[in-house]
């Protein structure tokens, strides 16, 4: 008797305002059910993939990639009547029919001359960096002085400072003298940095080295 009264007290009544708290929230049905998901994924096919209803036969669509125009790559079928290349094609066909190869070579020479006229001349182009003249002013005594300074204090007299002092390039300084102890320190610092690399960075660096090796094979 007490059990039935307890069950009745737990059931929501029609006049109770707290009926929402008795609803099982885990039993609600979500919108992402299997049927609704299949219905949303049922996309209509694009008309461009369907067979054409206007064309009676198969045809070729000439859609070249975006690039510079080339007289040798554009078929005559797609040239307008006002295009000057029709004249070049006619001259080439006439030269081939008469058996005069020098005429066809003149057509190619005309095309080459037109291209050369449209391109700027090399002497009119501005240099990327300021022009300079190479200097050959260092003597054997200067080279010996470079070696002495570099060997005495390689950390102070770096290649940059020696190049500024003697007004030469750093490459020339490296040809005159080397500093093995400095190179060893740099290598140890690089190895210490590499030890802190993760797997992803190490794999990326190995892939870069492999790409450089393949570049050398392609050349």
PDB file of C-alpha atoms in Angstrom:
ATOM      1  CA  UNK A   1       0.000   0.000   0.000  1.00  0.00           C
ATOM      2  CA  UNK A   2       2.790   2.365   0.876  1.00  0.00           C
ATOM      3  CA  UNK A   3       4.577   1.474  -2.366  1.00  0.00           C
ATOM      4  CA  UNK A   4       1.598   2.395  -4.525  1.00  0.00           C
ATOM      5  CA  UNK A   5       1.184   5.695  -2.711  1.00  0.00           C
ATOM      6  CA  UNK A   6       4.859   6.493  -3.248  1.00  0.00           C
ATOM      7  CA  UNK A   7       4.584   5.713  -6.953  1.00  0.00           C
ATOM      8  CA  UNK A   8       1.520   7.914  -7.294  1.00  0.00           C
ATOM      9  CA  UNK A   9       3.289  10.752  -5.532  1.00  0.00           C
ATOM     10  CA  UNK A  10       6.238  10.512  -7.949  1.00  0.00           C
ATOM     11  CA  UNK A  11       4.019  10.555 -11.041  1.00  0.00           C
ATOM     12  CA  UNK A  12       3.274  14.009 -12.504  1.00  0.00           C
ATOM     13  CA  UNK A  13      -0.333  15.062 -12.284  1.00  0.00           C
ATOM     14  CA  UNK A  14      -2.311  16.941 -14.910  1.00  0.00           C
ATOM     15  CA  UNK A  15      -2.472  20.048 -12.783  1.00  0.00           C
ATOM     16  CA  UNK A  16       1.197  19.984 -11.806  1.00  0.00           C
ATOM     17  CA  UNK A  17       3.502  22.645 -13.297  1.00  0.00           C
ATOM     18  CA  UNK A  18       6.689  20.595 -12.867  1.00  0.00           C
ATOM     19  CA  UNK A  19       5.938  17.918 -15.450  1.00  0.00           C
ATOM     20  CA  UNK A  20       9.015  18.791 -17.517  1.00  0.00           C
ATOM     21  CA  UNK A  21      11.369  17.536 -14.842  1.00  0.00           C
ATOM     22  CA  UNK A  22       9.913  14.020 -15.075  1.00  0.00           C
ATOM     23  CA  UNK A  23      10.728  13.678 -18.799  1.00  0.00           C
ATOM     24  CA  UNK A  24      13.717  11.417 -19.558  1.00  0.00           C
ATOM     25  CA  UNK A  25      16.222  13.611 -21.376  1.00  0.00           C
ATOM     26  CA  UNK A  26      18.340  10.667 -22.530  1.00  0.00           C
ATOM     27  CA  UNK A  27      15.392   9.170 -24.410  1.00  0.00           C
ATOM     28  CA  UNK A  28      14.905  12.153 -26.702  1.00  0.00           C
ATOM     29  CA  UNK A  29      15.406  11.493 -30.406  1.00  0.00           C
ATOM     30  CA  UNK A  30      18.005  13.619 -32.146  1.00  0.00           C
ATOM     31  CA  UNK A  31      17.579  15.082 -35.627  1.00  0.00           C
ATOM     32  CA  UNK A  32      20.781  13.418 -36.857  1.00  0.00           C
ATOM     33  CA  UNK A  33      19.220  10.020 -37.328  1.00  0.00           C
ATOM     34  CA  UNK A  34      20.239   7.612 -40.061  1.00  0.00           C
ATOM     35  CA  UNK A  35      17.257   8.365 -42.284  1.00  0.00           C
ATOM     36  CA  UNK A  36      17.589  12.128 -42.021  1.00  0.00           C
ATOM     37  CA  UNK A  37      21.336  11.937 -42.635  1.00  0.00           C
ATOM     38  CA  UNK A  38      20.829   9.908 -45.808  1.00  0.00           C
ATOM     39  CA  UNK A  39      18.195  12.366 -46.953  1.00  0.00           C
ATOM     40  CA  UNK A  40      20.474  15.369 -46.450  1.00  0.00           C
ATOM     41  CA  UNK A  41      23.358  13.666 -48.270  1.00  0.00           C
ATOM     42  CA  UNK A  42      21.200  12.817 -51.263  1.00  0.00           C
ATOM     43  CA  UNK A  43      22.478  15.689 -53.424  1.00  0.00           C
ATOM     44  CA  UNK A  44      21.089  16.207 -56.885  1.00  0.00           C
ATOM     45  CA  UNK A  45      23.518  15.581 -59.737  1.00  0.00           C
ATOM     46  CA  UNK A  46      24.912  18.660 -61.450  1.00  0.00           C
ATOM     47  CA  UNK A  47      23.584  19.111 -65.009  1.00  0.00           C
ATOM     48  CA  UNK A  48      27.103  19.480 -66.408  1.00  0.00           C
ATOM     49  CA  UNK A  49      27.843  15.824 -65.558  1.00  0.00           C
ATOM     50  CA  UNK A  50      24.732  14.519 -67.268  1.00  0.00           C
ATOM     51  CA  UNK A  51      24.597  13.708 -71.005  1.00  0.00           C
ATOM     52  CA  UNK A  52      23.907  16.744 -73.152  1.00  0.00           C
ATOM     53  CA  UNK A  53      20.348  17.137 -74.411  1.00  0.00           C
ATOM     54  CA  UNK A  54      21.149  19.808 -77.019  1.00  0.00           C
ATOM     55  CA  UNK A  55      24.189  18.292 -78.750  1.00  0.00           C
ATOM     56  CA  UNK A  56      23.488  15.435 -81.121  1.00  0.00           C
ATOM     57  CA  UNK A  57      27.086  14.199 -81.291  1.00  0.00           C
ATOM     58  CA  UNK A  58      30.275  14.270 -79.269  1.00  0.00           C
ATOM     59  CA  UNK A  59      32.420  17.390 -79.586  1.00  0.00           C
ATOM     60  CA  UNK A  60      35.735  18.730 -78.302  1.00  0.00           C
ATOM     61  CA  UNK A  61      35.919  21.639 -75.879  1.00  0.00           C
ATOM     62  CA  UNK A  62      39.094  23.667 -76.410  1.00  0.00           C
ATOM     63  CA  UNK A  63      39.912  25.137 -73.009  1.00  0.00           C
ATOM     64  CA  UNK A  64      43.685  25.638 -72.718  1.00  0.00           C
ATOM     65  CA  UNK A  65      45.276  26.626 -69.398  1.00  0.00           C
ATOM     66  CA  UNK A  66      46.001  30.312 -68.799  1.00  0.00           C
ATOM     67  CA  UNK A  67      49.383  31.040 -70.335  1.00  0.00           C
ATOM     68  CA  UNK A  68      51.099  33.363 -72.776  1.00  0.00           C
ATOM     69  CA  UNK A  69      49.650  33.154 -76.307  1.00  0.00           C
ATOM     70  CA  UNK A  70      51.682  31.095 -78.731  1.00  0.00           C
ATOM     71  CA  UNK A  71      51.182  30.992 -82.475  1.00  0.00           C
ATOM     72  CA  UNK A  72      52.144  27.313 -82.587  1.00  0.00           C
ATOM     73  CA  UNK A  73      49.677  26.165 -79.918  1.00  0.00           C
ATOM     74  CA  UNK A  74      46.444  27.798 -81.089  1.00  0.00           C
ATOM     75  CA  UNK A  75      44.642  25.735 -83.765  1.00  0.00           C
ATOM     76  CA  UNK A  76      43.451  27.565 -86.852  1.00  0.00           C
ATOM     77  CA  UNK A  77      39.884  26.502 -86.144  1.00  0.00           C
ATOM     78  CA  UNK A  78      39.785  28.792 -83.126  1.00  0.00           C
ATOM     79  CA  UNK A  79      41.389  31.835 -84.778  1.00  0.00           C
ATOM     80  CA  UNK A  80      39.105  34.729 -85.788  1.00  0.00           C
ATOM     81  CA  UNK A  81      39.089  35.825 -89.402  1.00  0.00           C
ATOM     82  CA  UNK A  82      40.781  39.117 -88.521  1.00  0.00           C
ATOM     83  CA  UNK A  83      43.742  37.400 -86.872  1.00  0.00           C
ATOM     84  CA  UNK A  84      47.076  38.130 -88.671  1.00  0.00           C
ATOM     85  CA  UNK A  85      48.212  34.557 -88.089  1.00  0.00           C
ATOM     86  CA  UNK A  86      45.959  33.428 -90.933  1.00  0.00           C
ATOM     87  CA  UNK A  87      48.385  35.107 -93.340  1.00  0.00           C
ATOM     88  CA  UNK A  88      51.346  33.320 -91.776  1.00  0.00           C
ATOM     89  CA  UNK A  89      49.586  29.964 -92.028  1.00  0.00           C
ATOM     90  CA  UNK A  90      48.696  30.653 -95.671  1.00  0.00           C
ATOM     91  CA  UNK A  91      52.294  31.558 -96.528  1.00  0.00           C
ATOM     92  CA  UNK A  92      53.571  28.445 -94.783  1.00  0.00           C
ATOM     93  CA  UNK A  93      51.064  26.240 -96.641  1.00  0.00           C
ATOM     94  CA  UNK A  94      51.988  27.836 -99.991  1.00  0.00           C
ATOM     95  CA  UNK A  95      55.688  27.359 -99.316  1.00  0.00           C
ATOM     96  CA  UNK A  96      55.108  23.707 -98.437  1.00  0.00           C
ATOM     97  CA  UNK A  97      53.074  23.170-101.621  1.00  0.00           C
ATOM     98  CA  UNK A  98      55.692  24.735-103.910  1.00  0.00           C
ATOM     99  CA  UNK A  99      58.575  23.000-102.160  1.00  0.00           C
ATOM    100  CA  UNK A 100      60.479  26.133-101.156  1.00  0.00           C
ATOM    101  CA  UNK A 101      61.709  25.611 -97.588  1.00  0.00           C
ATOM    102  CA  UNK A 102      63.330  29.037 -97.495  1.00  0.00           C
ATOM    103  CA  UNK A 103      59.872  30.622 -97.569  1.00  0.00           C
ATOM    104  CA  UNK A 104      58.796  28.744 -94.449  1.00  0.00           C
ATOM    105  CA  UNK A 105      61.995  29.763 -92.716  1.00  0.00           C
ATOM    106  CA  UNK A 106      61.201  33.391 -93.548  1.00  0.00           C
ATOM    107  CA  UNK A 107      57.844  32.996 -91.785  1.00  0.00           C
ATOM    108  CA  UNK A 108      59.611  31.772 -88.684  1.00  0.00           C
ATOM    109  CA  UNK A 109      62.095  34.616 -89.001  1.00  0.00           C
ATOM    110  CA  UNK A 110      59.200  37.074 -89.171  1.00  0.00           C
ATOM    111  CA  UNK A 111      57.697  35.652 -85.999  1.00  0.00           C
ATOM    112  CA  UNK A 112      61.075  35.779 -84.262  1.00  0.00           C
ATOM    113  CA  UNK A 113      61.578  39.394 -85.363  1.00  0.00           C
ATOM    114  CA  UNK A 114      58.154  40.368 -84.047  1.00  0.00           C
ATOM    115  CA  UNK A 115      58.897  38.779 -80.698  1.00  0.00           C
ATOM    116  CA  UNK A 116      62.313  40.431 -80.499  1.00  0.00           C
ATOM    117  CA  UNK A 117      60.782  43.827 -81.283  1.00  0.00           C
ATOM    118  CA  UNK A 118      58.182  43.454 -78.533  1.00  0.00           C
ATOM    119  CA  UNK A 119      60.758  42.550 -75.868  1.00  0.00           C
ATOM    120  CA  UNK A 120      62.866  45.237 -74.157  1.00  0.00           C
ATOM    121  CA  UNK A 121      66.572  45.344 -74.875  1.00  0.00           C
ATOM    122  CA  UNK A 122      69.010  44.102 -72.272  1.00  0.00           C
ATOM    123  CA  UNK A 123      70.987  47.353 -72.180  1.00  0.00           C
ATOM    124  CA  UNK A 124      67.825  49.297 -71.311  1.00  0.00           C
ATOM    125  CA  UNK A 125      67.008  47.155 -68.265  1.00  0.00           C
ATOM    126  CA  UNK A 126      67.939  48.493 -64.851  1.00  0.00           C
ATOM    127  CA  UNK A 127      70.325  46.372 -62.757  1.00  0.00           C
ATOM    128  CA  UNK A 128      68.938  44.628 -59.698  1.00  0.00           C
ATOM    129  CA  UNK A 129      71.819  45.764 -57.501  1.00  0.00           C
ATOM    130  CA  UNK A 130      74.335  48.582 -57.929  1.00  0.00           C
ATOM    131  CA  UNK A 131      77.079  47.890 -60.410  1.00  0.00           C
ATOM    132  CA  UNK A 132      80.585  47.540 -59.053  1.00  0.00           C
ATOM    133  CA  UNK A 133      83.990  46.676 -60.413  1.00  0.00           C
ATOM    134  CA  UNK A 134      86.148  43.929 -59.018  1.00  0.00           C
ATOM    135  CA  UNK A 135      89.269  45.046 -57.232  1.00  0.00           C
ATOM    136  CA  UNK A 136      92.584  43.237 -57.339  1.00  0.00           C
ATOM    137  CA  UNK A 137      94.445  45.495 -54.931  1.00  0.00           C
ATOM    138  CA  UNK A 138      95.541  43.009 -52.250  1.00  0.00           C
ATOM    139  CA  UNK A 139      99.159  41.951 -52.170  1.00  0.00           C
ATOM    140  CA  UNK A 140     100.830  38.934 -50.614  1.00  0.00           C
ATOM    141  CA  UNK A 141     101.604  40.962 -47.481  1.00  0.00           C
ATOM    142  CA  UNK A 142      97.913  41.793 -47.083  1.00  0.00           C
ATOM    143  CA  UNK A 143      97.014  38.121 -47.371  1.00  0.00           C
ATOM    144  CA  UNK A 144      99.567  37.228 -44.712  1.00  0.00           C
ATOM    145  CA  UNK A 145      98.121  39.936 -42.457  1.00  0.00           C
ATOM    146  CA  UNK A 146      94.629  38.498 -42.954  1.00  0.00           C
ATOM    147  CA  UNK A 147      95.876  35.067 -41.951  1.00  0.00           C
ATOM    148  CA  UNK A 148      97.696  36.407 -38.896  1.00  0.00           C
ATOM    149  CA  UNK A 149      94.690  38.338 -37.575  1.00  0.00           C
ATOM    150  CA  UNK A 150      92.340  35.460 -38.196  1.00  0.00           C
ATOM    151  CA  UNK A 151      94.568  32.958 -36.412  1.00  0.00           C
ATOM    152  CA  UNK A 152      95.276  35.226 -33.430  1.00  0.00           C
ATOM    153  CA  UNK A 153      91.659  36.044 -32.555  1.00  0.00           C
ATOM    154  CA  UNK A 154      89.163  34.333 -34.868  1.00  0.00           C
ATOM    155  CA  UNK A 155      86.156  35.441 -32.776  1.00  0.00           C
ATOM    156  CA  UNK A 156      87.016  39.126 -32.982  1.00  0.00           C
ATOM    157  CA  UNK A 157      88.425  39.132 -36.498  1.00  0.00           C
ATOM    158  CA  UNK A 158      85.555  37.476 -38.230  1.00  0.00           C
ATOM    159  CA  UNK A 159      85.244  37.213 -41.976  1.00  0.00           C
ATOM    160  CA  UNK A 160      82.979  40.257 -42.049  1.00  0.00           C
ATOM    161  CA  UNK A 161      85.425  42.471 -40.152  1.00  0.00           C
ATOM    162  CA  UNK A 162      88.365  41.331 -42.233  1.00  0.00           C
ATOM    163  CA  UNK A 163      86.406  41.958 -45.430  1.00  0.00           C
ATOM    164  CA  UNK A 164      85.550  45.484 -44.287  1.00  0.00           C
ATOM    165  CA  UNK A 165      89.119  46.194 -43.186  1.00  0.00           C
ATOM    166  CA  UNK A 166      90.798  45.052 -46.406  1.00  0.00           C
ATOM    167  CA  UNK A 167      87.887  46.001 -48.726  1.00  0.00           C
ATOM    168  CA  UNK A 168      87.339  42.558 -50.156  1.00  0.00           C
ATOM    169  CA  UNK A 169      84.638  39.918 -50.080  1.00  0.00           C
ATOM    170  CA  UNK A 170      84.030  37.425 -47.292  1.00  0.00           C
ATOM    171  CA  UNK A 171      84.475  34.633 -49.802  1.00  0.00           C
ATOM    172  CA  UNK A 172      88.015  35.806 -50.515  1.00  0.00           C
ATOM    173  CA  UNK A 173      88.755  35.834 -46.777  1.00  0.00           C
ATOM    174  CA  UNK A 174      87.510  32.259 -46.493  1.00  0.00           C
ATOM    175  CA  UNK A 175      89.850  31.285 -49.332  1.00  0.00           C
ATOM    176  CA  UNK A 176      92.819  32.854 -47.573  1.00  0.00           C
ATOM    177  CA  UNK A 177      92.362  31.395 -44.091  1.00  0.00           C
ATOM    178  CA  UNK A 178      89.979  29.192 -42.121  1.00  0.00           C
ATOM    179  CA  UNK A 179      89.111  28.909 -38.424  1.00  0.00           C
ATOM    180  CA  UNK A 180      88.449  25.247 -37.536  1.00  0.00           C
ATOM    181  CA  UNK A 181      87.742  25.984 -33.859  1.00  0.00           C
ATOM    182  CA  UNK A 182      85.020  28.488 -34.733  1.00  0.00           C
ATOM    183  CA  UNK A 183      83.485  26.077 -37.213  1.00  0.00           C
ATOM    184  CA  UNK A 184      83.527  23.345 -34.561  1.00  0.00           C
ATOM    185  CA  UNK A 185      81.747  25.605 -32.066  1.00  0.00           C
ATOM    186  CA  UNK A 186      79.098  26.482 -34.626  1.00  0.00           C
ATOM    187  CA  UNK A 187      78.597  22.802 -35.377  1.00  0.00           C
ATOM    188  CA  UNK A 188      78.187  21.990 -31.674  1.00  0.00           C
ATOM    189  CA  UNK A 189      75.618  24.766 -31.291  1.00  0.00           C
ATOM    190  CA  UNK A 190      73.715  23.435 -34.284  1.00  0.00           C
ATOM    191  CA  UNK A 191      73.771  19.897 -32.881  1.00  0.00           C
ATOM    192  CA  UNK A 192      72.441  21.187 -29.553  1.00  0.00           C
ATOM    193  CA  UNK A 193      69.585  22.877 -31.365  1.00  0.00           C
ATOM    194  CA  UNK A 194      68.847  19.718 -33.351  1.00  0.00           C
ATOM    195  CA  UNK A 195      68.603  17.679 -30.151  1.00  0.00           C
ATOM    196  CA  UNK A 196      65.619  19.797 -29.104  1.00  0.00           C
ATOM    197  CA  UNK A 197      63.777  19.123 -32.344  1.00  0.00           C
ATOM    198  CA  UNK A 198      60.661  17.013 -32.336  1.00  0.00           C
ATOM    199  CA  UNK A 199      59.771  14.224 -34.690  1.00  0.00           C
ATOM    200  CA  UNK A 200      57.792  16.480 -37.024  1.00  0.00           C
ATOM    201  CA  UNK A 201      60.553  19.061 -37.450  1.00  0.00           C
ATOM    202  CA  UNK A 202      63.176  16.370 -37.914  1.00  0.00           C
ATOM    203  CA  UNK A 203      61.110  14.675 -40.616  1.00  0.00           C
ATOM    204  CA  UNK A 204      60.562  18.016 -42.360  1.00  0.00           C
ATOM    205  CA  UNK A 205      64.291  18.767 -42.378  1.00  0.00           C
ATOM    206  CA  UNK A 206      65.104  15.304 -43.739  1.00  0.00           C
ATOM    207  CA  UNK A 207      62.506  15.791 -46.471  1.00  0.00           C
ATOM    208  CA  UNK A 208      64.129  19.123 -47.379  1.00  0.00           C
ATOM    209  CA  UNK A 209      67.537  17.475 -47.693  1.00  0.00           C
ATOM    210  CA  UNK A 210      66.026  14.775 -49.888  1.00  0.00           C
ATOM    211  CA  UNK A 211      64.411  17.380 -52.157  1.00  0.00           C
ATOM    212  CA  UNK A 212      67.729  19.178 -52.581  1.00  0.00           C
ATOM    213  CA  UNK A 213      69.382  15.903 -53.512  1.00  0.00           C
ATOM    214  CA  UNK A 214      66.720  15.244 -56.142  1.00  0.00           C
ATOM    215  CA  UNK A 215      67.147  18.770 -57.528  1.00  0.00           C
ATOM    216  CA  UNK A 216      70.778  17.952 -58.211  1.00  0.00           C
ATOM    217  CA  UNK A 217      69.780  14.803 -60.062  1.00  0.00           C
ATOM    218  CA  UNK A 218      67.300  16.710 -62.250  1.00  0.00           C
ATOM    219  CA  UNK A 219      70.005  19.162 -63.277  1.00  0.00           C
TER     220      UNK A 219
END
